[in-house]
C-alpha positions as CSV (number, residue, x, y, z in Angstrom):
1,M,104.6,56.8,101.3
2,D,105.2,55.0,104.6
3,F,108.7,54.7,106.0
4,Y,109.9,52.3,108.7
5,R,113.0,52.0,110.8
6,L,114.6,48.5,111.0
7,A,112.9,47.6,114.3
8,E,109.5,48.7,113.0
9,L,109.9,46.7,109.8
10,A,110.9,43.7,111.9
11,D,107.8,44.1,114.1
12,L,105.5,44.4,111.1
13,T,106.8,41.4,109.3
14,G,107.9,39.1,112.0
15,V,111.4,38.9,110.5
16,T,114.3,39.6,112.8
17,P,116.6,42.6,112.0
18,R,119.5,40.2,111.6
19,T,117.6,38.3,108.9
20,I,116.6,41.5,107.2
21,R,120.2,42.5,107.0
22,Y,121.1,39.0,105.7
23,Y,118.5,39.2,102.9
24,I,119.9,42.5,101.8
25,V,123.4,41.0,101.6
26,E,122.0,38.0,99.7
27,G,120.2,40.3,97.2
28,L,116.7,39.2,98.2
29,L,115.9,42.7,99.5
30,S,117.0,46.1,98.3
31,P,119.1,48.2,100.7
32,P,117.3,50.8,102.8
33,Q,117.2,54.5,101.9
34,G,120.0,56.2,103.9
35,A,122.5,54.4,106.1
36,G,123.1,53.7,109.7
37,P,120.6,54.9,112.3
38,A,118.9,57.2,109.6
39,A,118.2,54.3,107.3
40,V,114.5,53.8,106.4
41,Y,112.6,51.1,104.7
42,T,109.4,51.4,102.6
43,A,106.2,49.5,102.1
44,A,107.8,47.7,99.2
45,H,110.4,46.3,101.7
46,C,107.5,45.2,103.9
47,D,105.7,43.5,101.0
48,R,108.8,41.7,99.7
49,L,109.6,40.4,103.2
50,R,106.1,39.0,103.5
51,L,106.5,37.3,100.1
52,I,109.8,35.9,101.2
53,T,108.2,34.6,104.4
54,A,105.4,33.0,102.4
55,L,107.8,31.3,100.0
56,K,110.0,30.0,102.8
57,A,106.8,28.5,104.4
58,R,106.6,26.4,101.2
59,Y,110.1,25.2,102.0
60,L,111.7,26.8,98.9
61,P,115.5,27.3,99.2
62,L,116.8,30.9,99.1
63,R,118.2,30.3,95.6
64,E,114.7,29.6,94.3
65,I,113.2,32.5,96.2
66,R,115.9,34.8,94.7
67,R,115.0,33.5,91.2
68,R,111.3,34.2,91.7
69,L,111.9,37.6,93.1
70,A,114.2,38.6,90.3
71,A,111.2,38.7,87.9
72,L,109.2,41.1,90.2
73,T,109.4,44.8,90.6
74,D,108.6,46.7,93.7
């Protein structure tokens, strides 16, 4: 399984670290494994961020994106 630090995940997905943290607070993205500088993200985080980005490109509000994501598993 691949693991990524926050900066690596941001580079892979084109989503800023600040936005990634916001999505976690909003429940769109699960928290990383670990905390602080030791926190790591998985390929599932990367996939979900790409899906969120695609849904945002369709101009869906975060509320609708959250609803759609709730039905999915990692």
